[in-house]
Amino acid sequence: MSTLREEPGALATPPPEAASVTRQNALARLKQAADLPLVVVTGPAGYGKTTLLRQYADFRRAAGSALAWVRMESRFTHPGRLLSLLNQAVAELLDGSPAAPEVADRQSVHVLGERLRQAGIDGVIVLDNYDQTRDPGLETLLTQLIRALPEGVQLCMGARSLSASRLAALKLDSRALVLDEEDLRFEPAETRAFFSEFPELSPAEIDEIHQGSDGWPAALQCFRLCLRRGRKHRSAAYAGRGVTPELLDFLAAEVFENLDADTRSRLLDLAVPESLDAELTQHLLGIRDGQAYLRELEQSGLFLAAIDLQGRWFRFHNLFRQFLLDRLTVTLPADELRQRQRRIAEWHAGKGQTEQAIQHFLDAGDANPAAALLNKLVGQMLATERLELIEHYADRLPRDVLLQHDDLTCAAIIAFSFRRAFDKARGLLDDARARYPDSSGPDFAELFLLAAEDRVQALGELAERLLDRFEGDNFRQAICMNARSLWLYACSDFETARDLLVRARSLHDQAGNLFGQAYQEAVHALVLSGQGRIDDALAGLTSALRRTERDTAGNASAGSVLAAYLADGLYEQNRLEAAERLIADYGQFAEQQTIADALAVMLLTQARIARLRGNMRLAEDSIERLVYFGHRHKLGRLVAYGNAELLRYATLDEDLQRAGRRMEMLEDGRSLQPDGSLLFHAGETECVTITRCRWLMASGQYAEARGVLQREIRQAQAQRRHRRALKLLTLLALGQFAQGNQSMAFRTMLRALEIAAPQGLVRSLLDEGPQLTRLLRALREAQPALPAGVQPDPVQQHLDHLLALSGDGPADAASPKPEQTTQAAPLVEQLTRRELDILRQVSRGLSNREMADRLCVSTNTVKWHMRNIFEKLQTRNRVQAIAAARNLGLID
């Protein structure tokens, strides 16, 4: 297809393979699954996955279904590239011709799904040669694609390998059919049909071949080719030892060596490129009719098959091509092999197939033309987050060649940084500064390195210096604002951070950079969350993630940072299933390339959900991965967070011996600033002060814990870090309750509930376990019945909600109750201005002494005003007074 600059031969259904056997049983299972949204055919090379999918596609097409076929090339397995191919295939299915690559590259999964939904077709999309091992973003894209496809459109995948977790999940999913290696083996009847051209073979001999090959289709094809040369070759081909890779090499050699010399030479020439068309074949072989020659090879059964609808593009089977390449390496001098790679690279470059040209130039050892082409393409690769491929190319280029291109060098530094290859990034950065002393490119690239290294202070300082230098460059200036805002957030300067982020948002919009915009939205959500505004943070994250999934073409990194913080917020509100879906969709990619804080948040949230579900194996595995990443990449915060979480488990489990060991590990290995000085979302409500205070109280050291908690509460309130204050107040209340100071514990707990109730915060409280439940129950029992006409206060509603979730309250309180419409009793007498002031102070949880100090009056005066307030509102305590006042609109 001439429009496919990047992936020749990637689209549309291959024609039927010559002399293939209809796979009756496997095909019958596929036909029965025609109404399922997903079919997966998985098995090693040589098991006939493509043949079976082609037979199923023919069946569906004959039944009137529309058909799109995409074959992935092994070198180009980035999700953005795959999505572009899918968009081209769907465009051809709906419009009769594929979309231009520059259009398809910009279309998201959402756009693809909408186009299919609007068309209202019954269709099949076949994704052949899928292999997710090179890029974890493919699994995220696959999940999004399955969800986006409308009813009536089925996705069929042929894959050599899937992750064990993905495969297990698919086998348990009633909406998917999975056929594996065992399903793909030839059955005896199929083997007999396969060898029907040899009437001289007895059924017993065919059964012997079947048993020896274990039904492996590739091996059977090699046997058949050998047998076509005469019966005497059967004994040479099979010695009764079963099929091994060595035997298959021998069989391929048997086929190859008995071809005429001209055919052998041509096969070796054609094995170098992954895909072939008539023009490339003519270029390589110097013949006039490349199309006819490819058809001739296909009909001869030499493991060549067409891979597009028109039969224009062909490729050798993976096993046979690898045999040919191995033979080519042995028989040709290195210089001659490089010359062949160079000829292919020049042909691809002339056709505008840049990525293929780059790869073949590199294989030829021609670094300079490869780097020149890559420099033109690298901006688009960064925009689509093809960081792994950039890293791959940068590793293959000599350093002096790489440094000749400023943009390519900066892109390589960014890719190394986010792929956490910090030493390579730092070394290249130093070389770039030496080569380009006046360029701002290396400084800009260092922003990404500092962010990935978790050096937030240095990041903020560099961003401040660069802001003015990038005036007029929307993209770079917006990235600087992101970086500076992250530092301001860490310093709890929320207002300045928000102002800067609002400016950054407009610049990202103008630059059209969704990756930078996603991080801007993530930092903005952190600012809101730090202030306890979880609902607002979740609304922003949900909108940003929806926009990212809708507008980006396969980019998963930007989505993963949003998903990490969104999952954490959902977990906080006890929306566990929604959080689990996000982790399943984005967790693997977050582990590959996202900032340290988001990675920690994702793994900690996964561990906490697993612990709630009783899956301690998954919980511990998640924490172990967190600690592993910390050690591997020298990210001390990750190690500390992992140790703190394990200490939390031991403390809550009342295993003080294990908790003590964990406390020593945490203190010995900690290289963090006190968590009260800088704000990091992943550790704000746990590591390390809160973790230590919980352990101190479990060890009976209440006085020390109380002093630390009270100091930290004052600091958190001064900085308006309400999310942190909630956790600190909860622990302080637990300590007071454990020491028998019930009235003080109730007051402190009410202050915590005042923060939690408006935002529906749950897990910060209930994760403290049975002790917290006992405190909440005692607090609830101490509350007298409300007078007639007064609706429950939001704090009391949330208290009931928490008790219900913990299994210690009425079931109907497990979900927030709708607002009641009962009117409160009218005031007996209007409150004075001073009484209203005191009532507002009461609603904020202040004690009589604190109110007296603020109002410059005695505590007796405050008590006198309180008695008047109770009388006028017809209430008997503070909780009832606050509820009545809010119901009457006297306070917010």
Short mmCIF file of C-alpha atoms in Angstrom, two decimals, residues 533-877:
data_model
loop_
_atom_site.label_atom_id
_atom_site.label_comp_id
_atom_site.label_asym_id
_atom_site.label_seq_id
_atom_site.Cartn_x
_atom_site.Cartn_y
_atom_site.Cartn_z
CA ARG A 533 -9.51 19.01 48.56
CA ILE A 534 -9.70 15.43 47.34
CA ASP A 535 -12.96 15.85 45.44
CA ASP A 536 -11.52 18.73 43.40
CA ALA A 537 -8.29 16.81 42.81
CA LEU A 538 -10.17 13.74 41.61
CA ALA A 539 -12.36 15.79 39.30
CA GLY A 540 -9.30 17.35 37.68
CA LEU A 541 -7.43 14.06 37.38
CA THR A 542 -10.44 12.26 35.91
CA SER A 543 -10.93 14.97 33.31
CA ALA A 544 -7.22 15.07 32.46
CA LEU A 545 -6.96 11.29 32.12
CA ARG A 546 -10.06 11.19 29.94
CA ARG A 547 -8.57 13.90 27.72
CA THR A 548 -5.21 12.12 27.59
CA GLU A 549 -6.80 8.83 26.57
CA ARG A 550 -8.97 10.61 24.03
CA ASP A 551 -6.36 12.82 22.41
CA THR A 552 -3.07 10.96 22.64
CA ALA A 553 -2.00 8.32 20.16
CA GLY A 554 -0.84 5.46 22.34
CA ASN A 555 1.00 7.55 24.94
CA ALA A 556 0.83 5.74 28.26
CA SER A 557 3.46 7.52 30.35
CA ALA A 558 1.47 10.72 30.64
CA GLY A 559 -1.60 8.69 31.50
CA SER A 560 0.27 6.65 34.10
CA VAL A 561 1.21 9.63 36.27
CA LEU A 562 -2.41 10.80 36.24
CA ALA A 563 -3.67 7.28 36.91
CA ALA A 564 -1.33 6.84 39.89
CA TYR A 565 -2.68 9.85 41.77
CA LEU A 566 -6.24 9.18 40.67
CA ALA A 567 -6.05 5.61 41.98
CA ASP A 568 -4.74 6.90 45.31
CA GLY A 569 -7.61 9.39 45.63
CA LEU A 570 -10.17 6.75 44.75
CA TYR A 571 -8.64 4.45 47.33
CA GLU A 572 -8.90 7.21 49.94
CA GLN A 573 -12.62 7.45 49.23
CA ASN A 574 -12.89 3.64 49.44
CA ARG A 575 -13.69 3.27 45.73
CA LEU A 576 -11.51 0.21 45.52
CA GLU A 577 -12.67 -1.39 42.28
CA ALA A 578 -12.16 1.81 40.29
CA ALA A 579 -8.69 2.18 41.79
CA GLU A 580 -7.84 -1.44 40.93
CA ARG A 581 -8.86 -0.92 37.30
CA LEU A 582 -6.50 2.02 36.96
CA ILE A 583 -3.63 0.10 38.51
CA ALA A 584 -4.28 -2.84 36.20
CA ASP A 585 -4.33 -0.52 33.18
CA TYR A 586 -1.34 1.67 34.00
CA GLY A 587 0.70 0.02 36.74
CA GLN A 588 3.13 -1.82 34.48
CA PHE A 589 3.93 1.28 32.48
CA ALA A 590 4.37 3.39 35.63
CA GLU A 591 7.05 0.95 36.72
CA GLN A 592 8.94 1.58 33.48
CA GLN A 593 9.00 5.35 33.09
CA THR A 594 7.35 7.79 35.45
CA ILE A 595 8.54 10.01 38.30
CA ALA A 596 9.47 8.40 41.62
CA ASP A 597 6.57 9.82 43.61
CA ALA A 598 3.94 8.55 41.16
CA LEU A 599 5.61 5.14 41.08
CA ALA A 600 5.55 4.97 44.87
CA VAL A 601 1.91 6.04 44.99
CA MET A 602 0.91 3.38 42.45
CA LEU A 603 2.69 0.53 44.24
CA LEU A 604 1.62 1.62 47.73
CA THR A 605 -1.99 1.87 46.63
CA GLN A 606 -1.80 -1.55 45.03
CA ALA A 607 -0.32 -3.00 48.23
CA ARG A 608 -2.95 -1.41 50.48
CA ILE A 609 -5.83 -2.65 48.36
CA ALA A 610 -4.29 -6.13 48.29
CA ARG A 611 -3.97 -6.08 52.10
CA LEU A 612 -7.62 -5.10 52.43
CA ARG A 613 -8.56 -7.97 50.12
CA GLY A 614 -6.52 -10.36 52.24
CA ASN A 615 -3.99 -10.92 49.45
CA MET A 616 -0.83 -10.50 51.50
CA ARG A 617 1.31 -12.10 48.80
CA LEU A 618 0.44 -9.34 46.33
CA ALA A 619 0.80 -6.68 49.03
CA GLU A 620 4.29 -7.83 49.96
CA ASP A 621 5.27 -8.28 46.31
CA SER A 622 4.23 -4.69 45.58
CA ILE A 623 6.30 -3.37 48.49
CA GLU A 624 9.28 -5.51 47.49
CA ARG A 625 9.14 -4.06 43.98
CA LEU A 626 9.02 -0.56 45.46
CA VAL A 627 12.13 -1.23 47.54
CA TYR A 628 13.83 -2.92 44.58
CA PHE A 629 13.28 0.10 42.35
CA GLY A 630 14.61 2.34 45.10
CA HIS A 631 17.84 0.36 45.44
CA ARG A 632 18.27 -0.21 41.72
CA HIS A 633 17.90 3.45 40.78
CA LYS A 634 19.28 4.99 43.99
CA LEU A 635 15.94 6.58 44.86
CA GLY A 636 16.11 6.65 48.65
CA ARG A 637 12.52 7.76 49.12
CA LEU A 638 11.24 4.55 47.56
CA VAL A 639 13.26 2.40 49.95
CA ALA A 640 12.07 4.44 52.93
CA TYR A 641 8.44 4.24 51.82
CA GLY A 642 8.66 0.48 51.40
CA ASN A 643 10.21 -0.02 54.84
CA ALA A 644 7.69 2.35 56.41
CA GLU A 645 4.79 0.44 54.88
CA LEU A 646 6.12 -2.87 56.18
CA LEU A 647 6.58 -1.25 59.61
CA ARG A 648 2.96 -0.06 59.43
CA TYR A 649 1.80 -3.62 58.75
CA ALA A 650 3.82 -5.00 61.66
CA THR A 651 2.54 -2.31 64.05
CA LEU A 652 -1.09 -2.77 63.08
CA ASP A 653 -0.65 -6.53 63.41
CA GLU A 654 0.73 -5.90 66.95
CA ASP A 655 3.95 -7.73 66.07
CA LEU A 656 6.22 -5.42 68.06
CA GLN A 657 9.35 -7.51 67.55
CA ARG A 658 9.04 -7.31 63.78
CA ALA A 659 8.02 -3.66 64.04
CA GLY A 660 11.11 -2.88 66.09
CA ARG A 661 13.39 -4.42 63.46
CA ARG A 662 11.64 -2.46 60.74
CA MET A 663 11.98 0.74 62.76
CA GLU A 664 15.73 0.22 63.01
CA MET A 665 15.95 -0.40 59.26
CA LEU A 666 13.95 2.72 58.56
CA GLU A 667 16.09 4.94 60.77
CA ASP A 668 19.41 3.41 59.70
CA GLY A 669 18.67 3.58 55.99
CA ARG A 670 16.82 6.88 55.88
CA SER A 671 18.39 9.71 53.92
CA LEU A 672 15.28 11.86 53.81
CA GLN A 673 14.49 15.27 55.13
CA PRO A 674 11.86 15.24 57.90
CA ASP A 675 8.52 14.74 56.18
CA GLY A 676 7.14 17.86 57.85
CA SER A 677 9.59 20.12 56.00
CA LEU A 678 8.89 19.12 52.40
CA LEU A 679 5.64 17.82 50.99
CA PHE A 680 5.70 14.60 48.93
CA HIS A 681 2.35 13.03 48.22
CA ALA A 682 3.50 9.42 48.55
CA GLY A 683 4.83 9.90 52.08
CA GLU A 684 2.85 12.83 53.44
CA THR A 685 0.47 10.73 55.52
CA GLU A 686 2.87 7.97 56.52
CA CYS A 687 6.62 8.13 56.14
CA VAL A 688 8.38 8.73 58.41
CA THR A 689 7.00 10.79 61.29
CA ILE A 690 3.55 9.21 61.33
CA THR A 691 5.00 5.72 60.98
CA ARG A 692 7.29 6.34 63.94
CA CYS A 693 4.56 7.85 66.12
CA ARG A 694 2.31 4.86 65.51
CA TRP A 695 5.17 2.57 66.55
CA LEU A 696 5.91 4.68 69.64
CA MET A 697 2.30 4.39 70.79
CA ALA A 698 2.23 0.65 70.12
CA SER A 699 5.38 0.45 72.27
CA GLY A 700 3.71 2.41 75.08
CA GLN A 701 5.73 5.59 74.54
CA TYR A 702 2.67 7.84 74.42
CA ALA A 703 4.24 11.00 75.81
CA GLU A 704 6.95 11.14 73.15
CA ALA A 705 4.46 10.39 70.41
CA ARG A 706 2.02 13.02 71.69
CA GLY A 707 4.70 15.72 71.71
CA VAL A 708 5.73 14.96 68.13
CA LEU A 709 2.14 14.76 66.89
CA GLN A 710 1.10 18.04 68.49
CA ARG A 711 4.08 19.85 67.00
CA GLU A 712 3.43 18.37 63.56
CA ILE A 713 -0.28 19.24 63.75
CA ARG A 714 0.53 22.89 64.43
CA GLN A 715 2.91 22.97 61.48
CA ALA A 716 0.49 21.20 59.13
CA GLN A 717 -2.33 23.58 60.05
CA ALA A 718 -0.08 26.60 59.56
CA GLN A 719 0.84 25.31 56.09
CA ARG A 720 -2.78 24.36 55.31
CA ARG A 721 -1.72 20.75 54.75
CA HIS A 722 -5.11 19.39 55.77
CA ARG A 723 -4.54 15.93 54.30
CA ARG A 724 -1.56 15.49 56.59
CA ALA A 725 -3.36 17.13 59.52
CA LEU A 726 -6.17 14.56 59.23
CA LYS A 727 -3.76 11.67 59.71
CA LEU A 728 -1.88 13.38 62.54
CA LEU A 729 -5.10 14.20 64.39
CA THR A 730 -6.32 10.62 63.96
CA LEU A 731 -3.17 9.21 65.54
CA LEU A 732 -3.28 11.78 68.35
CA ALA A 733 -6.89 10.84 69.11
CA LEU A 734 -5.97 7.15 69.16
CA GLY A 735 -3.20 7.83 71.65
CA GLN A 736 -5.47 9.88 73.89
CA PHE A 737 -8.14 7.21 73.78
CA ALA A 738 -5.66 4.44 74.59
CA GLN A 739 -4.53 6.38 77.68
CA GLY A 740 -8.11 6.76 78.92
CA ASN A 741 -8.46 10.47 78.10
CA GLN A 742 -11.81 9.94 76.42
CA SER A 743 -13.10 13.50 76.31
CA MET A 744 -9.86 14.79 74.78
CA ALA A 745 -9.84 11.91 72.28
CA PHE A 746 -13.41 12.74 71.26
CA ARG A 747 -12.56 16.40 70.66
CA THR A 748 -9.49 15.51 68.64
CA MET A 749 -11.41 12.92 66.63
CA LEU A 750 -14.14 15.44 65.87
CA ARG A 751 -11.48 17.79 64.50
CA ALA A 752 -10.27 14.99 62.23
CA LEU A 753 -13.82 14.23 61.12
CA GLU A 754 -14.35 17.89 60.29
CA ILE A 755 -11.59 17.53 57.70
CA ALA A 756 -12.68 14.10 56.45
CA ALA A 757 -16.44 14.54 56.17
CA PRO A 758 -16.72 17.19 53.40
CA GLN A 759 -14.44 15.19 51.07
CA GLY A 760 -15.64 11.69 51.98
CA LEU A 761 -12.20 10.62 53.22
CA VAL A 762 -12.25 7.07 54.52
CA ARG A 763 -9.04 5.10 54.32
CA SER A 764 -6.88 7.59 56.25
CA LEU A 765 -9.13 6.74 59.17
CA LEU A 766 -10.18 3.13 58.76
CA ASP A 767 -6.70 1.95 57.78
CA GLU A 768 -5.76 2.42 61.46
CA GLY A 769 -7.66 -0.76 62.16
CA PRO A 770 -9.81 -2.01 65.07
CA GLN A 771 -8.51 0.60 67.54
CA LEU A 772 -9.90 3.36 65.37
CA THR A 773 -13.22 1.53 65.07
CA ARG A 774 -13.47 1.29 68.86
CA LEU A 775 -12.81 5.00 69.19
CA LEU A 776 -15.44 5.85 66.56
CA ARG A 777 -17.97 3.57 68.22
CA ALA A 778 -17.38 5.18 71.62
CA LEU A 779 -17.68 8.64 70.08
CA ARG A 780 -20.94 7.71 68.40
CA GLU A 781 -22.40 6.23 71.58
CA ALA A 782 -21.54 9.42 73.46
CA GLN A 783 -23.70 11.48 71.11
CA PRO A 784 -27.26 11.96 72.43
CA ALA A 785 -30.20 11.75 70.11
CA LEU A 786 -30.82 14.86 68.04
CA PRO A 787 -33.88 16.92 68.89
CA ALA A 788 -36.86 16.67 66.61
CA GLY A 789 -36.49 18.59 63.38
CA VAL A 790 -32.67 18.69 63.38
CA GLN A 791 -31.00 16.69 60.64
CA PRO A 792 -27.74 14.84 61.31
CA ASP A 793 -24.65 16.96 61.02
CA PRO A 794 -22.33 16.03 58.08
CA VAL A 795 -19.70 15.04 60.64
CA GLN A 796 -22.14 12.70 62.32
CA GLN A 797 -23.24 11.34 58.96
CA HIS A 798 -19.65 10.59 58.09
CA LEU A 799 -19.11 8.99 61.48
CA ASP A 800 -22.05 6.66 60.80
CA HIS A 801 -20.68 6.00 57.32
CA LEU A 802 -17.28 4.98 58.70
CA LEU A 803 -18.82 2.68 61.28
CA ALA A 804 -20.98 1.05 58.64
CA LEU A 805 -17.96 0.45 56.38
CA SER A 806 -16.12 -1.11 59.29
CA GLY A 807 -19.05 -3.43 59.92
CA ASP A 808 -20.00 -1.67 63.15
CA GLY A 809 -23.02 0.38 62.09
CA PRO A 810 -26.30 0.27 60.18
CA ALA A 811 -25.87 -1.11 56.67
CA ASP A 812 -27.71 1.81 55.08
CA ALA A 813 -25.04 4.16 56.40
CA ALA A 814 -22.33 2.54 54.28
CA SER A 815 -23.24 4.96 51.49
CA PRO A 816 -23.63 8.66 52.09
CA LYS A 817 -27.25 9.48 52.89
CA PRO A 818 -29.24 11.90 50.75
CA GLU A 819 -30.01 15.27 52.24
CA GLN A 820 -33.08 15.29 54.44
CA THR A 821 -35.73 17.91 53.94
CA THR A 822 -36.99 18.23 57.52
CA GLN A 823 -36.87 21.84 58.68
CA ALA A 824 -35.06 22.70 61.91
CA ALA A 825 -36.98 24.22 64.80
CA PRO A 826 -37.02 28.04 64.72
CA LEU A 827 -34.64 29.97 66.96
CA VAL A 828 -35.99 30.90 70.37
CA GLU A 829 -33.82 34.01 70.23
CA GLN A 830 -31.35 35.40 67.70
CA LEU A 831 -27.64 34.80 68.40
CA THR A 832 -25.43 37.80 69.07
CA ARG A 833 -22.41 38.62 66.92
CA ARG A 834 -20.03 37.30 69.60
CA GLU A 835 -22.05 34.08 69.94
CA LEU A 836 -21.85 33.59 66.17
CA ASP A 837 -18.08 34.15 66.33
CA ILE A 838 -17.76 31.53 69.07
CA LEU A 839 -20.01 29.12 67.17
CA ARG A 840 -17.75 29.38 64.11
CA GLN A 841 -14.72 28.67 66.28
CA VAL A 842 -16.51 25.62 67.73
CA SER A 843 -17.20 24.32 64.22
CA ARG A 844 -13.45 24.40 63.55
CA GLY A 845 -12.80 22.17 66.55
CA LEU A 846 -11.23 24.75 68.90
CA SER A 847 -11.29 24.14 72.65
CA ASN A 848 -12.60 26.67 75.20
CA ARG A 849 -9.04 27.67 76.06
CA GLU A 850 -8.10 28.18 72.39
CA MET A 851 -11.21 30.29 71.81
CA ALA A 852 -10.53 32.34 74.91
CA ASP A 853 -6.98 33.06 73.72
CA ARG A 854 -8.17 34.10 70.26
CA LEU A 855 -11.00 36.31 71.58
CA CYS A 856 -8.89 37.73 74.45
CA VAL A 857 -11.45 36.73 77.06
CA SER A 858 -11.48 34.27 79.98
CA THR A 859 -12.57 30.66 79.65
CA ASN A 860 -15.52 31.40 81.99
CA THR A 861 -16.75 34.00 79.49
CA VAL A 862 -16.54 31.42 76.69
CA LYS A 863 -18.47 28.90 78.80
CA TRP A 864 -21.17 31.51 79.51
CA HIS A 865 -21.56 32.20 75.79
CA MET A 866 -21.72 28.47 75.09
CA ARG A 867 -24.59 28.00 77.54
CA ASN A 868 -26.50 30.79 75.80
CA ILE A 869 -25.85 29.20 72.41
CA PHE A 870 -27.12 25.79 73.59
CA GLU A 871 -30.26 27.39 75.03
CA LYS A 872 -31.07 29.44 71.92
CA LEU A 873 -30.48 26.47 69.58
CA GLN A 874 -32.28 24.04 71.88
CA THR A 875 -29.29 21.71 71.96
CA ARG A 876 -27.22 20.07 74.69
CA ASN A 877 -23.68 19.79 73.30
#
